[in-house]
Coordinates of C-alpha atoms in Angstrom, one line a residue:
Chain A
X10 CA -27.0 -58.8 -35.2
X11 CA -26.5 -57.7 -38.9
X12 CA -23.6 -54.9 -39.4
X13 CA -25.2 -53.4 -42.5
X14 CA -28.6 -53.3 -43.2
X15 CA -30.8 -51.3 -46.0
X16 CA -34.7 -51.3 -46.0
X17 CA -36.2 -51.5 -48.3
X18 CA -34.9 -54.6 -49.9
X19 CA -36.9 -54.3 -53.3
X20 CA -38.4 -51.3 -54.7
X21 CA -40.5 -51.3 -57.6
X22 CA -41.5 -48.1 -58.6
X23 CA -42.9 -45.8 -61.5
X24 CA -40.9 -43.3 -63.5
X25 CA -41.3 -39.8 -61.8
X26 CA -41.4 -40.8 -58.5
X27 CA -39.0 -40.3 -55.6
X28 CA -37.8 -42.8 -53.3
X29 CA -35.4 -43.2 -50.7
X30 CA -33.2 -46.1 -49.2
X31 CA -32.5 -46.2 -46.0
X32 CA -29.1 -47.7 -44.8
X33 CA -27.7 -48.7 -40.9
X34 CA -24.3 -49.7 -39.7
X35 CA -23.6 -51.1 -36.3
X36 CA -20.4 -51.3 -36.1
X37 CA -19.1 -48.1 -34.9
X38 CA -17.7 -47.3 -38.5
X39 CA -17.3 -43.3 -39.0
X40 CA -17.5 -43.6 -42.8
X41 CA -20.1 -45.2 -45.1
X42 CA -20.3 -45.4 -48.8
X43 CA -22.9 -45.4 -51.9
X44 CA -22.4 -48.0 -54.8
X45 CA -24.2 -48.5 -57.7
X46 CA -24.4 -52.2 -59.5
X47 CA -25.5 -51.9 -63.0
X48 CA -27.6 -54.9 -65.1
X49 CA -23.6 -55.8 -66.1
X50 CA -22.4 -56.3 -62.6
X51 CA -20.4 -53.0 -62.5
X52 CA -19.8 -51.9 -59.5
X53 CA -19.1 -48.2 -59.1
X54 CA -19.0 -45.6 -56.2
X55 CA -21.7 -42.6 -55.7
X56 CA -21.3 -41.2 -52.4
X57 CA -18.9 -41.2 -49.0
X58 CA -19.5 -39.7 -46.3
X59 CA -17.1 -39.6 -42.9
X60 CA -18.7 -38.5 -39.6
X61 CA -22.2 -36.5 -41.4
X62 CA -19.7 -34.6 -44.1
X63 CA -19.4 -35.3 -47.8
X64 CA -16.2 -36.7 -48.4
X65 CA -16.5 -38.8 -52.0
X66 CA -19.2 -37.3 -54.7
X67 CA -18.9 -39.0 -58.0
X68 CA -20.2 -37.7 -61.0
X69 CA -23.7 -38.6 -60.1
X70 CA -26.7 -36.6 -61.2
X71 CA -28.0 -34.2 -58.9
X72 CA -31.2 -36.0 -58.6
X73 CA -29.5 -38.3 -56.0
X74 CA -29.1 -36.9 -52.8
X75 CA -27.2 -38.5 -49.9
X76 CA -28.4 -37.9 -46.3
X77 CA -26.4 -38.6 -43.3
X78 CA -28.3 -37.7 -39.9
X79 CA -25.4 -38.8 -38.3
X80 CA -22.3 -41.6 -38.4
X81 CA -24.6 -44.7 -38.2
X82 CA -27.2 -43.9 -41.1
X83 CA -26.7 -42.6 -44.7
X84 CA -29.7 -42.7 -46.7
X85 CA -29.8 -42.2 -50.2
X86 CA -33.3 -39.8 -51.5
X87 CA -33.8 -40.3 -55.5
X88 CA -36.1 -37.5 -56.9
X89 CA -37.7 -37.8 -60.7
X90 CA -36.5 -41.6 -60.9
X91 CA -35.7 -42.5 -64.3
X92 CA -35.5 -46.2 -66.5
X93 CA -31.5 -46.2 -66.2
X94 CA -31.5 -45.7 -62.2
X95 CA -32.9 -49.1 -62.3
X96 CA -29.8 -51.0 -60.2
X97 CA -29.2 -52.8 -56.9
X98 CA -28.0 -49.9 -54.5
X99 CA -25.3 -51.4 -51.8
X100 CA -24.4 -49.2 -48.6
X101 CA -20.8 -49.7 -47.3
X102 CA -19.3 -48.5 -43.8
X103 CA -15.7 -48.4 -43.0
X104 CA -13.6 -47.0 -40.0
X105 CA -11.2 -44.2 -41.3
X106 CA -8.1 -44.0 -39.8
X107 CA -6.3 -40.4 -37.8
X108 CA -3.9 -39.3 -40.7
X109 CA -2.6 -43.0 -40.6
X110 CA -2.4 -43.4 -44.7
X111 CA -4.3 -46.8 -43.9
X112 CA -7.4 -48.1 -45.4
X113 CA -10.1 -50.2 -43.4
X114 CA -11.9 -52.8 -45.2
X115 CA -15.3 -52.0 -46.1
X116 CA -18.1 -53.8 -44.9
X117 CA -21.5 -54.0 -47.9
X118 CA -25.0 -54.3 -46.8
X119 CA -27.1 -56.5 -48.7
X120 CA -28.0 -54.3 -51.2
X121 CA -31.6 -52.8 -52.4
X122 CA -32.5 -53.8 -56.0
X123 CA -34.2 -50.4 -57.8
X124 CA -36.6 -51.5 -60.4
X125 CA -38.3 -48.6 -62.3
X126 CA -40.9 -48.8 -64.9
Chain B
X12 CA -6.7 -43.4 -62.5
X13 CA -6.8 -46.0 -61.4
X14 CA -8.4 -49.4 -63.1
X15 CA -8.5 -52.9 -61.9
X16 CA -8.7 -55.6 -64.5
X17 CA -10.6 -59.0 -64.8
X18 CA -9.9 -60.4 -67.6
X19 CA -12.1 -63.9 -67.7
X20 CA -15.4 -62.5 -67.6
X21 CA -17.0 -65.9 -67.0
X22 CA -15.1 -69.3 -65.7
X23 CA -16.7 -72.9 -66.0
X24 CA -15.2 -76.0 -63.8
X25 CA -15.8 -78.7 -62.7
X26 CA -16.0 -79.7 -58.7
X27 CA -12.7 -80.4 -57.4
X28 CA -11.2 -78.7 -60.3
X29 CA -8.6 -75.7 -59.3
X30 CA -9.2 -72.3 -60.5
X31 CA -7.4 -69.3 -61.0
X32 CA -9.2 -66.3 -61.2
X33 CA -6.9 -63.3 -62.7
X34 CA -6.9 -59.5 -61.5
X35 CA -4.7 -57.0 -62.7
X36 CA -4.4 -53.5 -61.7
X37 CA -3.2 -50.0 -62.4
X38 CA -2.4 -47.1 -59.9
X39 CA 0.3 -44.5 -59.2
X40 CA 0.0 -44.6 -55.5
X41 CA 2.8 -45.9 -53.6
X42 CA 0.2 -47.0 -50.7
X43 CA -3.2 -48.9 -52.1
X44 CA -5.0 -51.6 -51.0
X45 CA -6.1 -54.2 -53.2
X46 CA -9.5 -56.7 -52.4
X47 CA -11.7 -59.4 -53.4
X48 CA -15.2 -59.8 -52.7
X49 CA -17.5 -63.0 -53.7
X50 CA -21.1 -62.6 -54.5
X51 CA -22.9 -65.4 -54.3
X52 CA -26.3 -65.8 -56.0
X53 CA -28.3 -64.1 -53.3
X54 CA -26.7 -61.2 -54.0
X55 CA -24.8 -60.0 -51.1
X56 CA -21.3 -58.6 -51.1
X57 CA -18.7 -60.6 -48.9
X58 CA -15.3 -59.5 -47.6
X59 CA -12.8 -61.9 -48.6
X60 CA -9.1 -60.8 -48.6
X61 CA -7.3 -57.4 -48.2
X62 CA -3.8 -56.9 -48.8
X63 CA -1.8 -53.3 -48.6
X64 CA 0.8 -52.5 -51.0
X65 CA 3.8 -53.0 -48.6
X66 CA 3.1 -57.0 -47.7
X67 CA 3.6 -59.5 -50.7
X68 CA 3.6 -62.4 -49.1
X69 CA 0.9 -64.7 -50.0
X70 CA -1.8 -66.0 -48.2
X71 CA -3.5 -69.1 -47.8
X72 CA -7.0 -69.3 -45.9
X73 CA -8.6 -73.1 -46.3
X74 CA -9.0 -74.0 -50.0
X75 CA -8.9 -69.8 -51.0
X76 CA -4.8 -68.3 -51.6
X77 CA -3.8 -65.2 -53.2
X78 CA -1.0 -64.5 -55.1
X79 CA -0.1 -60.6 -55.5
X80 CA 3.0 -59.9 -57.6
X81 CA 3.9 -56.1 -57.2
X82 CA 6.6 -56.8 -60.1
X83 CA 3.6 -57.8 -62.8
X84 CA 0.8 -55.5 -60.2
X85 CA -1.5 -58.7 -60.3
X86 CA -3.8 -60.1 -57.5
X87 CA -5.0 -63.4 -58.3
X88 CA -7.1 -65.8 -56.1
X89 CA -7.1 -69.7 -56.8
X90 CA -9.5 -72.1 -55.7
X91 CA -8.3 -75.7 -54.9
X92 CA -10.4 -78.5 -55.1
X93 CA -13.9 -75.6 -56.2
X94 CA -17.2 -77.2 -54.7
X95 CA -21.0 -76.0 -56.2
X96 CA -21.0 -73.5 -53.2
X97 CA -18.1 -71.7 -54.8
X98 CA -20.5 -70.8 -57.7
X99 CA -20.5 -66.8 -57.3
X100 CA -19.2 -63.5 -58.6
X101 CA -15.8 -62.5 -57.7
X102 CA -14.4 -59.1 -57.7
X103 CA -11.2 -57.6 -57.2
X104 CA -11.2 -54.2 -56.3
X105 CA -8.3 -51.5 -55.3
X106 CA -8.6 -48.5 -53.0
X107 CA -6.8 -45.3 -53.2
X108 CA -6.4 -43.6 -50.0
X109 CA -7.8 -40.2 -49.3
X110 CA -7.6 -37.7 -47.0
X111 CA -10.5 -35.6 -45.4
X112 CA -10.3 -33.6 -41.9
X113 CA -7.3 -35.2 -40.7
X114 CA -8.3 -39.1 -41.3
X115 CA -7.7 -41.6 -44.1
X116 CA -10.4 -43.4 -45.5
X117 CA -10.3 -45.4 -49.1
X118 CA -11.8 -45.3 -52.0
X119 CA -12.8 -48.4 -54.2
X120 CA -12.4 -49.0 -57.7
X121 CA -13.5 -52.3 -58.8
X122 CA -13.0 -54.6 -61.7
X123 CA -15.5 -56.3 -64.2
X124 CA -16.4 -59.0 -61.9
X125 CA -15.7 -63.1 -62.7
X126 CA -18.9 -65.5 -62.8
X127 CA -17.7 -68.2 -61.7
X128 CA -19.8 -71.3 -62.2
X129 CA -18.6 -74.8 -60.4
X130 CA -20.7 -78.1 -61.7
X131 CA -21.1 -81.1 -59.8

């Protein structure tokens, strides 16, 4: 029933350590996002990707690496985790539109707060 | 680049009080989209309004209506009549469209966020 889901919900890890986040869309969306929400509430894009291929990559260090196996799943892999990637990690999906100039709303999942000590 | 505004970082009322919650943005796109999203205390992100450059008229939807003024590029969303479940983060956010393998697709730039805090 839910449209975006991320597992895991909390993640409490040590400084070094990699992680990933996993993130699902079931609503037939072709394009799904990466934000980042800092302690302040910011709210800031990482990634995009639209059917499997790269389409948004913020300045985002290289230690973040976005996997899409295909259009319903983009997980997010975090090597050498670091204090400041403490956050909460929202997936977004959105349909694209064919050369239309149009811009479909996009739908968050409930986010996965990062907590690294 | 664009940049989307909030300036009350934090808003105090009273139930049954109106509020105004102010968004102001800057783009040089013809075509943008402009969004709010609450964020209630358990965290989630939830779709609340989009609006496309092209359609100014504003919208009502139960005790939630939007005012966007292309002439002053403002978005504002007012409350009538807040209750305690109101209590939440808002955020206006803008999208710039972009272009990849023949589709369109947008990209979100948000603003600081409003707490918003209703007492009973």
């Amino acid at each position: 029933d839910t449209a975006v889901s991320q597992t895991p919900k909390y993640l409490v890890t040590q400084m070094g350590n990699d992680k990933s986040i996993k993130c699902e869309q079931n609503l037939g969306h072709d394009t799904m996002y990466w934000y980042k929400q800092d302690s302040k509430k910011f709210l800031k894009i990482m990634f995009s990707y639209n059917n499997k291929e790269l389409i948004i990559n913020e300045t985002v260090p290289n230690r973040f690496s976005p996997k899409s196996p295909d259009k319903a799943h983009l997980n997010l892999h975090i090597n050498s985790l670091e204090l400041g990637d403490s956050a909460v990690y929202f997936c977004a999906s959105s349909q694209a539109r064919r050369a239309s100039g149009t811009e479909e709303t996009q739908y968050f999942g409930p986010g996965t707060r990062l907590l690294v000590l | 680049a664009q940049k989307v505004t909030q300036a009350q970082t934090e808003i105090s009322v009273v139930e049954k009080e109106d509020v105004t919650l102010d968004c102001v943005y800057e783009t040089r796109d013809t075509t943008y989209y402009l969004f709010w999203y609450k964020q209630p205390p358990s965290g989630e992100l939830v779709f609340l309004i989009r609006r496309n450059s092209f359609d100014e008229q504003n919208e009502i939807s139960g005790r939630y209506s939007w005012n966007f003024q292309k002439s002053t590029s403002s978005f504002n969303f007012t409350i009538t009549a807040s209750q305690v479940v109101d209590s939440a983060v808002y955020f206006c956010a803008l999208s710039e469209i972009k272009y990849a393998g023949g589709t369109s697709y947008g990209k979100l730039t948000f603003g600081q966020g409003t707490i918003l805090t209703v007492h009973p």
